[in-house]
Amino acid sequence: MSTLDSKKYKEAERQSWDSVANNWQKWWKTIERGAEKVSRRLIELAAIKPGSKVLDIATGIGEPAITAANQVGNSGHVLATDISPQMLSLAKQRAVSLGLQDVIKFKEGDVETIDLPSSTFDAVLCRWGLMFLPDLKAGLSNIYRSLIEGGQFAAAVWASPVQDTLIATTMNIVMNETNSKPPPVGTPGTFSLSDENSLKSSFMISGFKGLTIERMNVSFDFKSPEDFTAFTSETAGPLQEILANQTTKKKDQILKTVTEAARKYADNNAGKVRFENEAILIVGKK
């Protein structure tokens, strides 16, 4: 039985994402070079076309909302939501810089409780956001209500990393070096929806039909092991929180250990590091 305090958890999430928002903007090109194909595929799966009305959940600093806005054009509309006001502020700036301010509107809130218009959207998207919901059923039910009959919801979540991947290695180093305990079973987190059967079941319980699942390899490339460590330490709120409790000397030691581990994954010729994992893409219809 979970004892998670939903209100406290969401406030901590908001603060965590706010704290790294500017760093996400800094690393945006690196992230999107790897992630843009996920946005494009979600838009295909949700059958978004010119004129569509689209909802983007947990948009961060604007994806896949901006990709969707370019697809729907001036005859369409995108509503992008996020729990972090700092993330949304940067997403708005990006939309304006791209001339999309009349196509995309932004709304702060979490999908479990945010007030959404009923039976309005042709499609809903969520790229790597569902895993962080303390009450997935409430979030999915709210999304379901917002769709028109026959509308589609396409989402991406992370699959569990195999033990020899860079992401698993980094997590293990930080946990071991700080004597941190893993979160209780059932706690939301990056890999909390990696079980395909459980994920499908959650969608079905909320009313979605015709479910399909596919997997996609996602890679992020960094110039060097040091570049990878800088990215990880600057964009991962939970990691920043763990490191904030360490002395400067210990923090430097941990980051050095991460860098050395990343070196094992570097291309011997160019020294570049590739961070890769699988994304699970799921689509269902109302």
PDB file of C-alpha atoms in Angstrom:
ATOM      1  CA  MET A   1       0.000   0.000   0.000  1.00  0.00           C
ATOM      2  CA  SER A   2       1.540   3.307  -1.106  1.00  0.00           C
ATOM      3  CA  THR A   3       1.947   5.989   1.529  1.00  0.00           C
ATOM      4  CA  LEU A   4       2.911   8.656  -1.002  1.00  0.00           C
ATOM      5  CA  ASP A   5       1.657  12.125  -0.070  1.00  0.00           C
ATOM      6  CA  SER A   6       0.452  13.261  -3.496  1.00  0.00           C
ATOM      7  CA  LYS A   7       0.351  16.966  -2.660  1.00  0.00           C
ATOM      8  CA  LYS A   8       3.891  17.014  -1.243  1.00  0.00           C
ATOM      9  CA  TYR A   9       5.166  14.882  -4.132  1.00  0.00           C
ATOM     10  CA  LYS A  10       3.716  17.234  -6.754  1.00  0.00           C
ATOM     11  CA  GLU A  11       5.127  20.306  -5.041  1.00  0.00           C
ATOM     12  CA  ALA A  12       8.556  18.659  -4.920  1.00  0.00           C
ATOM     13  CA  GLU A  13       8.237  17.778  -8.616  1.00  0.00           C
ATOM     14  CA  ARG A  14       7.299  21.360  -9.471  1.00  0.00           C
ATOM     15  CA  GLN A  15      10.290  22.727  -7.586  1.00  0.00           C
ATOM     16  CA  SER A  16      12.605  20.118  -9.099  1.00  0.00           C
ATOM     17  CA  TRP A  17      11.619  20.912 -12.686  1.00  0.00           C
ATOM     18  CA  ASP A  18      11.660  24.653 -12.033  1.00  0.00           C
ATOM     19  CA  SER A  19      15.216  24.349 -10.723  1.00  0.00           C
ATOM     20  CA  VAL A  20      16.543  22.745 -13.922  1.00  0.00           C
ATOM     21  CA  ALA A  21      14.424  24.592 -16.512  1.00  0.00           C
ATOM     22  CA  ASN A  22      17.198  26.947 -17.657  1.00  0.00           C
ATOM     23  CA  ASN A  23      19.567  24.009 -18.004  1.00  0.00           C
ATOM     24  CA  TRP A  24      17.048  22.201 -20.182  1.00  0.00           C
ATOM     25  CA  GLN A  25      17.061  25.237 -22.446  1.00  0.00           C
ATOM     26  CA  LYS A  26      20.880  25.137 -22.467  1.00  0.00           C
ATOM     27  CA  TRP A  27      20.927  21.462 -23.505  1.00  0.00           C
ATOM     28  CA  TRP A  28      17.859  21.646 -25.748  1.00  0.00           C
ATOM     29  CA  LYS A  29      19.612  20.936 -29.060  1.00  0.00           C
ATOM     30  CA  THR A  30      21.392  17.898 -27.614  1.00  0.00           C
ATOM     31  CA  ILE A  31      18.100  16.547 -26.259  1.00  0.00           C
ATOM     32  CA  GLU A  32      16.058  17.186 -29.391  1.00  0.00           C
ATOM     33  CA  ARG A  33      18.615  15.695 -31.777  1.00  0.00           C
ATOM     34  CA  GLY A  34      17.847  12.409 -30.065  1.00  0.00           C
ATOM     35  CA  ALA A  35      14.212  12.927 -29.128  1.00  0.00           C
ATOM     36  CA  GLU A  36      12.659  14.615 -32.152  1.00  0.00           C
ATOM     37  CA  LYS A  37      11.946  11.282 -33.858  1.00  0.00           C
ATOM     38  CA  VAL A  38       9.820  10.312 -30.842  1.00  0.00           C
ATOM     39  CA  SER A  39       7.758  13.501 -31.226  1.00  0.00           C
ATOM     40  CA  ARG A  40       7.283  12.865 -34.937  1.00  0.00           C
ATOM     41  CA  ARG A  41       6.220   9.257 -34.368  1.00  0.00           C
ATOM     42  CA  LEU A  42       3.751  10.207 -31.609  1.00  0.00           C
ATOM     43  CA  ILE A  43       2.167  12.716 -34.000  1.00  0.00           C
ATOM     44  CA  GLU A  44       1.865   9.996 -36.663  1.00  0.00           C
ATOM     45  CA  LEU A  45       0.362   7.527 -34.194  1.00  0.00           C
ATOM     46  CA  ALA A  46      -2.202  10.093 -33.020  1.00  0.00           C
ATOM     47  CA  ALA A  47      -3.130  10.856 -36.661  1.00  0.00           C
ATOM     48  CA  ILE A  48      -2.572  14.614 -36.225  1.00  0.00           C
ATOM     49  CA  LYS A  49      -3.136  16.600 -39.397  1.00  0.00           C
ATOM     50  CA  PRO A  50      -3.668  20.228 -40.475  1.00  0.00           C
ATOM     51  CA  GLY A  51      -6.567  21.707 -38.495  1.00  0.00           C
ATOM     52  CA  SER A  52      -6.371  19.220 -35.604  1.00  0.00           C
ATOM     53  CA  LYS A  53      -6.965  20.299 -32.012  1.00  0.00           C
ATOM     54  CA  VAL A  54      -4.177  18.852 -29.880  1.00  0.00           C
ATOM     55  CA  LEU A  55      -3.406  18.629 -26.162  1.00  0.00           C
ATOM     56  CA  ASP A  56       0.210  18.135 -25.040  1.00  0.00           C
ATOM     57  CA  ILE A  57       0.676  16.890 -21.472  1.00  0.00           C
ATOM     58  CA  ALA A  58       3.914  17.611 -19.557  1.00  0.00           C
ATOM     59  CA  THR A  59       5.282  19.693 -22.436  1.00  0.00           C
ATOM     60  CA  GLY A  60       8.389  20.808 -20.539  1.00  0.00           C
ATOM     61  CA  ILE A  61       9.930  23.574 -22.625  1.00  0.00           C
ATOM     62  CA  GLY A  62       7.689  22.824 -25.561  1.00  0.00           C
ATOM     63  CA  GLU A  63       7.744  19.328 -27.024  1.00  0.00           C
ATOM     64  CA  PRO A  64       6.011  17.693 -28.711  1.00  0.00           C
ATOM     65  CA  ALA A  65       3.699  20.752 -28.694  1.00  0.00           C
ATOM     66  CA  ILE A  66       5.853  22.786 -31.097  1.00  0.00           C
ATOM     67  CA  THR A  67       6.262  19.889 -33.532  1.00  0.00           C
ATOM     68  CA  ALA A  68       2.484  19.369 -33.372  1.00  0.00           C
ATOM     69  CA  ALA A  69       1.832  23.096 -33.929  1.00  0.00           C
ATOM     70  CA  ASN A  70       3.845  22.998 -37.135  1.00  0.00           C
ATOM     71  CA  GLN A  71       1.744  20.030 -38.244  1.00  0.00           C
ATOM     72  CA  VAL A  72      -1.711  21.485 -37.430  1.00  0.00           C
ATOM     73  CA  GLY A  73      -0.930  24.930 -38.888  1.00  0.00           C
ATOM     74  CA  ASN A  74      -2.937  28.110 -38.420  1.00  0.00           C
ATOM     75  CA  SER A  75      -6.239  26.243 -38.830  1.00  0.00           C
ATOM     76  CA  GLY A  76      -5.414  24.025 -35.844  1.00  0.00           C
ATOM     77  CA  HIS A  77      -4.781  24.586 -32.152  1.00  0.00           C
ATOM     78  CA  VAL A  78      -2.436  23.176 -29.492  1.00  0.00           C
ATOM     79  CA  LEU A  79      -2.893  23.456 -25.727  1.00  0.00           C
ATOM     80  CA  ALA A  80       0.339  22.627 -23.889  1.00  0.00           C
ATOM     81  CA  THR A  81       0.334  21.941 -20.133  1.00  0.00           C
ATOM     82  CA  ASP A  82       3.012  21.408 -17.527  1.00  0.00           C
ATOM     83  CA  ILE A  83       3.363  21.393 -13.737  1.00  0.00           C
ATOM     84  CA  SER A  84       6.410  23.713 -13.882  1.00  0.00           C
ATOM     85  CA  PRO A  85       5.837  27.442 -14.477  1.00  0.00           C
ATOM     86  CA  GLN A  86       9.519  27.924 -15.283  1.00  0.00           C
ATOM     87  CA  MET A  87       9.399  25.251 -17.974  1.00  0.00           C
ATOM     88  CA  LEU A  88       6.222  26.801 -19.435  1.00  0.00           C
ATOM     89  CA  SER A  89       7.797  30.255 -19.465  1.00  0.00           C
ATOM     90  CA  LEU A  90      10.620  28.960 -21.642  1.00  0.00           C
ATOM     91  CA  ALA A  91       8.153  27.042 -23.846  1.00  0.00           C
ATOM     92  CA  LYS A  92       6.203  30.274 -24.450  1.00  0.00           C
ATOM     93  CA  GLN A  93       9.394  32.089 -25.419  1.00  0.00           C
ATOM     94  CA  ARG A  94      10.234  29.330 -27.881  1.00  0.00           C
ATOM     95  CA  ALA A  95       6.733  29.406 -29.389  1.00  0.00           C
ATOM     96  CA  VAL A  96       6.939  33.182 -29.892  1.00  0.00           C
ATOM     97  CA  SER A  97      10.420  32.951 -31.416  1.00  0.00           C
ATOM     98  CA  LEU A  98       9.035  30.460 -33.944  1.00  0.00           C
ATOM     99  CA  GLY A  99       5.943  32.549 -34.726  1.00  0.00           C
ATOM    100  CA  LEU A 100       3.592  29.959 -33.233  1.00  0.00           C
ATOM    101  CA  GLN A 101       2.024  32.099 -30.500  1.00  0.00           C
ATOM    102  CA  ASP A 102      -1.378  32.078 -32.247  1.00  0.00           C
ATOM    103  CA  VAL A 103      -1.377  28.289 -32.597  1.00  0.00           C
ATOM    104  CA  ILE A 104      -0.125  27.212 -29.131  1.00  0.00           C
ATOM    105  CA  LYS A 105      -1.593  28.217 -25.777  1.00  0.00           C
ATOM    106  CA  PHE A 106      -0.092  27.205 -22.431  1.00  0.00           C
ATOM    107  CA  LYS A 107      -1.683  26.214 -19.137  1.00  0.00           C
ATOM    108  CA  GLU A 108      -0.001  25.396 -15.829  1.00  0.00           C
ATOM    109  CA  GLY A 109      -1.158  22.354 -13.880  1.00  0.00           C
ATOM    110  CA  ASP A 110      -0.797  18.608 -13.426  1.00  0.00           C
ATOM    111  CA  VAL A 111      -2.893  16.323 -15.600  1.00  0.00           C
ATOM    112  CA  GLU A 112      -4.560  14.592 -12.643  1.00  0.00           C
ATOM    113  CA  THR A 113      -6.304  17.771 -11.502  1.00  0.00           C
ATOM    114  CA  ILE A 114      -6.047  20.364 -14.292  1.00  0.00           C
ATOM    115  CA  ASP A 115      -9.380  21.585 -15.670  1.00  0.00           C
ATOM    116  CA  LEU A 116      -9.589  20.465 -19.297  1.00  0.00           C
ATOM    117  CA  PRO A 117     -12.485  21.044 -21.719  1.00  0.00           C
ATOM    118  CA  SER A 118     -14.512  17.864 -22.293  1.00  0.00           C
ATOM    119  CA  SER A 119     -14.736  16.145 -25.683  1.00  0.00           C
ATOM    120  CA  THR A 120     -12.601  18.804 -27.365  1.00  0.00           C
ATOM    121  CA  PHE A 121      -9.286  17.430 -28.614  1.00  0.00           C
ATOM    122  CA  ASP A 122      -8.724  15.287 -31.685  1.00  0.00           C
ATOM    123  CA  ALA A 123      -5.474  14.042 -30.196  1.00  0.00           C
ATOM    124  CA  VAL A 124      -3.492  14.083 -26.954  1.00  0.00           C
ATOM    125  CA  LEU A 125       0.279  13.641 -26.707  1.00  0.00           C
ATOM    126  CA  CYS A 126       2.625  13.007 -23.790  1.00  0.00           C
ATOM    127  CA  ARG A 127       6.358  12.476 -24.219  1.00  0.00           C
ATOM    128  CA  TRP A 128       8.010  11.072 -21.099  1.00  0.00           C
ATOM    129  CA  GLY A 129       5.553  12.542 -18.592  1.00  0.00           C
ATOM    130  CA  LEU A 130       3.149   9.774 -17.522  1.00  0.00           C
ATOM    131  CA  MET A 131       5.844   8.020 -15.439  1.00  0.00           C
ATOM    132  CA  PHE A 132       5.841  10.872 -12.932  1.00  0.00           C
ATOM    133  CA  LEU A 133       2.110  10.782 -12.085  1.00  0.00           C
ATOM    134  CA  PRO A 134       1.307   9.657  -8.530  1.00  0.00           C
ATOM    135  CA  ASP A 135      -2.236   8.716  -9.655  1.00  0.00           C
ATOM    136  CA  LEU A 136      -1.984   7.451 -13.233  1.00  0.00           C
ATOM    137  CA  LYS A 137      -5.664   6.440 -13.336  1.00  0.00           C
ATOM    138  CA  ALA A 138      -6.785   9.985 -12.519  1.00  0.00           C
ATOM    139  CA  GLY A 139      -4.496  11.426 -15.183  1.00  0.00           C
ATOM    140  CA  LEU A 140      -5.593   8.977 -17.880  1.00  0.00           C
ATOM    141  CA  SER A 141      -9.262   9.515 -17.034  1.00  0.00           C
ATOM    142  CA  ASN A 142      -8.867  13.283 -17.382  1.00  0.00           C
ATOM    143  CA  ILE A 143      -7.135  12.822 -20.746  1.00  0.00           C
ATOM    144  CA  TYR A 144      -9.862  10.413 -21.892  1.00  0.00           C
ATOM    145  CA  ARG A 145     -12.617  12.920 -21.053  1.00  0.00           C
ATOM    146  CA  SER A 146     -10.865  15.679 -22.998  1.00  0.00           C
ATOM    147  CA  LEU A 147     -10.815  13.689 -26.260  1.00  0.00           C
ATOM    148  CA  ILE A 148     -13.551  13.691 -28.874  1.00  0.00           C
ATOM    149  CA  GLU A 149     -15.124  10.329 -29.705  1.00  0.00           C
ATOM    150  CA  GLY A 150     -12.568   8.500 -31.836  1.00  0.00           C
ATOM    151  CA  GLY A 151      -9.776  10.809 -30.701  1.00  0.00           C
ATOM    152  CA  GLN A 152      -6.392   9.262 -29.977  1.00  0.00           C
ATOM    153  CA  PHE A 153      -3.867   9.494 -27.166  1.00  0.00           C
ATOM    154  CA  ALA A 154      -0.237   8.711 -27.977  1.00  0.00           C
ATOM    155  CA  ALA A 155       2.378   8.620 -25.216  1.00  0.00           C
ATOM    156  CA  ALA A 156       6.026   7.709 -24.777  1.00  0.00           C
ATOM    157  CA  VAL A 157       7.520   6.284 -21.578  1.00  0.00           C
ATOM    158  CA  TRP A 158      10.964   4.839 -20.864  1.00  0.00           C
ATOM    159  CA  ALA A 159      11.641   1.119 -20.911  1.00  0.00           C
ATOM    160  CA  SER A 160      13.818  -0.283 -18.123  1.00  0.00           C
ATOM    161  CA  PRO A 161      17.495  -0.051 -19.021  1.00  0.00           C
ATOM    162  CA  VAL A 162      19.450  -3.255 -19.338  1.00  0.00           C
ATOM    163  CA  GLN A 163      22.206  -3.494 -16.767  1.00  0.00           C
ATOM    164  CA  ASP A 164      25.099  -2.525 -19.027  1.00  0.00           C
ATOM    165  CA  THR A 165      23.730   0.782 -20.293  1.00  0.00           C
ATOM    166  CA  LEU A 166      25.221   4.136 -19.390  1.00  0.00           C
ATOM    167  CA  ILE A 167      22.010   5.311 -17.742  1.00  0.00           C
ATOM    168  CA  ALA A 168      21.881   2.294 -15.419  1.00  0.00           C
ATOM    169  CA  THR A 169      25.572   2.681 -14.593  1.00  0.00           C
ATOM    170  CA  THR A 170      25.171   6.355 -13.724  1.00  0.00           C
ATOM    171  CA  MET A 171      22.182   5.705 -11.481  1.00  0.00           C
ATOM    172  CA  ASN A 172      23.998   2.904  -9.684  1.00  0.00           C
ATOM    173  CA  ILE A 173      27.090   5.042  -9.087  1.00  0.00           C
ATOM    174  CA  VAL A 174      25.124   7.907  -7.545  1.00  0.00           C
ATOM    175  CA  MET A 175      23.008   5.614  -5.371  1.00  0.00           C
ATOM    176  CA  ASN A 176      26.022   3.636  -4.147  1.00  0.00           C
ATOM    177  CA  GLU A 177      28.309   6.605  -3.549  1.00  0.00           C
ATOM    178  CA  THR A 178      25.673   8.429  -1.488  1.00  0.00           C
ATOM    179  CA  ASN A 179      24.266   5.340   0.263  1.00  0.00           C
ATOM    180  CA  SER A 180      20.855   6.322  -1.090  1.00  0.00           C
ATOM    181  CA  LYS A 181      18.028   3.837  -0.786  1.00  0.00           C
ATOM    182  CA  PRO A 182      15.921   3.138  -3.861  1.00  0.00           C
ATOM    183  CA  PRO A 183      12.436   4.654  -3.707  1.00  0.00           C
ATOM    184  CA  PRO A 184       9.606   2.427  -2.422  1.00  0.00           C
ATOM    185  CA  VAL A 185       7.865   0.172  -4.945  1.00  0.00           C
ATOM    186  CA  GLY A 186       5.084   2.111  -6.637  1.00  0.00           C
ATOM    187  CA  THR A 187       6.828   5.465  -6.435  1.00  0.00           C
ATOM    188  CA  PRO A 188       6.593   7.423  -9.705  1.00  0.00           C
ATOM    189  CA  GLY A 189       9.866   7.701 -11.589  1.00  0.00           C
ATOM    190  CA  THR A 190      11.674   7.448 -14.906  1.00  0.00           C
ATOM    191  CA  PHE A 191      11.117   3.684 -15.344  1.00  0.00           C
ATOM    192  CA  SER A 192       7.915   3.216 -13.335  1.00  0.00           C
ATOM    193  CA  LEU A 193       5.804   2.434 -16.440  1.00  0.00           C
ATOM    194  CA  SER A 194       8.287   0.123 -18.164  1.00  0.00           C
ATOM    195  CA  ASP A 195       6.043  -2.959 -17.833  1.00  0.00           C
ATOM    196  CA  GLU A 196       4.091  -3.103 -21.113  1.00  0.00           C
ATOM    197  CA  ASN A 197       1.284  -5.269 -19.765  1.00  0.00           C
ATOM    198  CA  SER A 198       0.708  -3.023 -16.763  1.00  0.00           C
ATOM    199  CA  LEU A 199       0.820   0.061 -18.981  1.00  0.00           C
ATOM    200  CA  LYS A 200      -1.752  -1.411 -21.381  1.00  0.00           C
ATOM    201  CA  SER A 201      -3.977  -2.401 -18.482  1.00  0.00           C
ATOM    202  CA  SER A 202      -3.966   1.146 -17.107  1.00  0.00           C
ATOM    203  CA  PHE A 203      -5.073   2.506 -20.481  1.00  0.00           C
ATOM    204  CA  MET A 204      -7.820  -0.104 -20.827  1.00  0.00           C
ATOM    205  CA  ILE A 205      -9.178   0.574 -17.331  1.00  0.00           C
ATOM    206  CA  SER A 206      -9.495   4.250 -18.278  1.00  0.00           C
ATOM    207  CA  GLY A 207     -11.544   3.343 -21.371  1.00  0.00           C
ATOM    208  CA  PHE A 208      -9.020   3.435 -24.203  1.00  0.00           C
ATOM    209  CA  LYS A 209      -9.554   0.945 -27.037  1.00  0.00           C
ATOM    210  CA  GLY A 210      -7.505  -0.473 -29.917  1.00  0.00           C
ATOM    211  CA  LEU A 211      -4.259  -0.204 -28.007  1.00  0.00           C
ATOM    212  CA  THR A 212      -0.988  -0.704 -29.822  1.00  0.00           C
ATOM    213  CA  ILE A 213       2.552  -0.588 -28.466  1.00  0.00           C
ATOM    214  CA  GLU A 214       5.868  -0.242 -30.256  1.00  0.00           C
ATOM    215  CA  ARG A 215       9.444   0.344 -29.130  1.00  0.00           C
ATOM    216  CA  MET A 216      11.960   2.836 -30.409  1.00  0.00           C
ATOM    217  CA  ASN A 217      15.666   3.166 -29.690  1.00  0.00           C
ATOM    218  CA  VAL A 218      16.570   6.677 -28.552  1.00  0.00           C
ATOM    219  CA  SER A 219      20.151   7.951 -28.514  1.00  0.00           C
ATOM    220  CA  PHE A 220      21.676  11.130 -27.146  1.00  0.00           C
ATOM    221  CA  ASP A 221      25.192  11.981 -28.296  1.00  0.00           C
ATOM    222  CA  PHE A 222      27.736  13.949 -26.250  1.00  0.00           C
ATOM    223  CA  LYS A 223      31.081  15.405 -27.303  1.00  0.00           C
ATOM    224  CA  SER A 224      32.942  13.747 -24.422  1.00  0.00           C
ATOM    225  CA  PRO A 225      32.483  11.882 -21.124  1.00  0.00           C
ATOM    226  CA  GLU A 226      32.774  15.247 -19.334  1.00  0.00           C
ATOM    227  CA  ASP A 227      30.028  16.636 -21.560  1.00  0.00           C
ATOM    228  CA  PHE A 228      27.742  13.751 -20.588  1.00  0.00           C
ATOM    229  CA  THR A 229      28.408  14.287 -16.868  1.00  0.00           C
ATOM    230  CA  ALA A 230      27.694  18.009 -17.163  1.00  0.00           C
ATOM    231  CA  PHE A 231      24.384  17.281 -18.939  1.00  0.00           C
ATOM    232  CA  THR A 232      23.309  14.708 -16.355  1.00  0.00           C
ATOM    233  CA  SER A 233      24.194  16.826 -13.343  1.00  0.00           C
ATOM    234  CA  GLU A 234      22.533  19.933 -14.792  1.00  0.00           C
ATOM    235  CA  THR A 235      19.250  18.518 -16.140  1.00  0.00           C
ATOM    236  CA  ALA A 236      18.328  15.789 -13.634  1.00  0.00           C
ATOM    237  CA  GLY A 237      16.524  17.435 -10.714  1.00  0.00           C
ATOM    238  CA  PRO A 238      16.566  14.346  -8.440  1.00  0.00           C
ATOM    239  CA  LEU A 239      20.306  13.946  -9.011  1.00  0.00           C
ATOM    240  CA  GLN A 240      20.881  17.605  -8.147  1.00  0.00           C
ATOM    241  CA  GLU A 241      18.897  17.098  -4.956  1.00  0.00           C
ATOM    242  CA  ILE A 242      21.035  14.104  -3.923  1.00  0.00           C
ATOM    243  CA  LEU A 243      24.277  15.928  -4.727  1.00  0.00           C
ATOM    244  CA  ALA A 244      23.158  19.059  -2.859  1.00  0.00           C
ATOM    245  CA  ASN A 245      23.411  17.087   0.391  1.00  0.00           C
ATOM    246  CA  GLN A 246      27.053  16.165  -0.244  1.00  0.00           C
ATOM    247  CA  THR A 247      30.216  18.108   0.519  1.00  0.00           C
ATOM    248  CA  THR A 248      31.869  19.812  -2.449  1.00  0.00           C
ATOM    249  CA  LYS A 249      34.689  17.274  -2.298  1.00  0.00           C
ATOM    250  CA  LYS A 250      32.283  14.303  -2.287  1.00  0.00           C
ATOM    251  CA  LYS A 251      30.171  15.800  -5.063  1.00  0.00           C
ATOM    252  CA  ASP A 252      33.260  16.293  -7.234  1.00  0.00           C
ATOM    253  CA  GLN A 253      34.333  12.721  -6.533  1.00  0.00           C
ATOM    254  CA  ILE A 254      30.927  11.329  -7.539  1.00  0.00           C
ATOM    255  CA  LEU A 255      30.856  13.322 -10.778  1.00  0.00           C
ATOM    256  CA  LYS A 256      34.403  12.217 -11.564  1.00  0.00           C
ATOM    257  CA  THR A 257      33.331   8.586 -11.078  1.00  0.00           C
ATOM    258  CA  VAL A 258      30.403   9.145 -13.453  1.00  0.00           C
ATOM    259  CA  THR A 259      32.764  10.648 -16.020  1.00  0.00           C
ATOM    260  CA  GLU A 260      35.147   7.683 -15.772  1.00  0.00           C
ATOM    261  CA  ALA A 261      32.240   5.276 -16.198  1.00  0.00           C
ATOM    262  CA  ALA A 262      31.063   7.224 -19.244  1.00  0.00           C
ATOM    263  CA  ARG A 263      34.568   6.939 -20.716  1.00  0.00           C
ATOM    264  CA  LYS A 264      34.001   3.197 -21.102  1.00  0.00           C
ATOM    265  CA  TYR A 265      31.142   3.970 -23.486  1.00  0.00           C
ATOM    266  CA  ALA A 266      33.116   6.479 -25.540  1.00  0.00           C
ATOM    267  CA  ASP A 267      34.015   6.009 -29.175  1.00  0.00           C
ATOM    268  CA  ASN A 268      37.746   5.219 -29.155  1.00  0.00           C
ATOM    269  CA  ASN A 269      38.429   7.430 -32.150  1.00  0.00           C
ATOM    270  CA  ALA A 270      36.338  10.534 -31.559  1.00  0.00           C
ATOM    271  CA  GLY A 271      35.876  10.266 -27.788  1.00  0.00           C
ATOM    272  CA  LYS A 272      32.139  10.896 -28.157  1.00  0.00           C
ATOM    273  CA  VAL A 273      29.694   9.257 -25.760  1.00  0.00           C
ATOM    274  CA  ARG A 274      26.333   7.813 -26.737  1.00  0.00           C
ATOM    275  CA  PHE A 275      23.586   7.530 -24.126  1.00  0.00           C
ATOM    276  CA  GLU A 276      20.865   5.192 -25.351  1.00  0.00           C
ATOM    277  CA  ASN A 277      17.749   3.496 -24.132  1.00  0.00           C
ATOM    278  CA  GLU A 278      14.416   2.243 -25.452  1.00  0.00           C
ATOM    279  CA  ALA A 279      11.226   4.260 -25.450  1.00  0.00           C
ATOM    280  CA  ILE A 280       7.846   2.515 -25.308  1.00  0.00           C
ATOM    281  CA  LEU A 281       5.229   4.225 -27.488  1.00  0.00           C
ATOM    282  CA  ILE A 282       1.580   3.464 -26.775  1.00  0.00           C
ATOM    283  CA  VAL A 283      -1.518   4.716 -28.563  1.00  0.00           C
ATOM    284  CA  GLY A 284      -5.176   4.225 -27.702  1.00  0.00           C
ATOM    285  CA  LYS A 285      -8.502   5.508 -29.012  1.00  0.00           C
ATOM    286  CA  LYS A 286     -11.552   6.884 -27.189  1.00  0.00           C
TER     287      LYS A 286
END
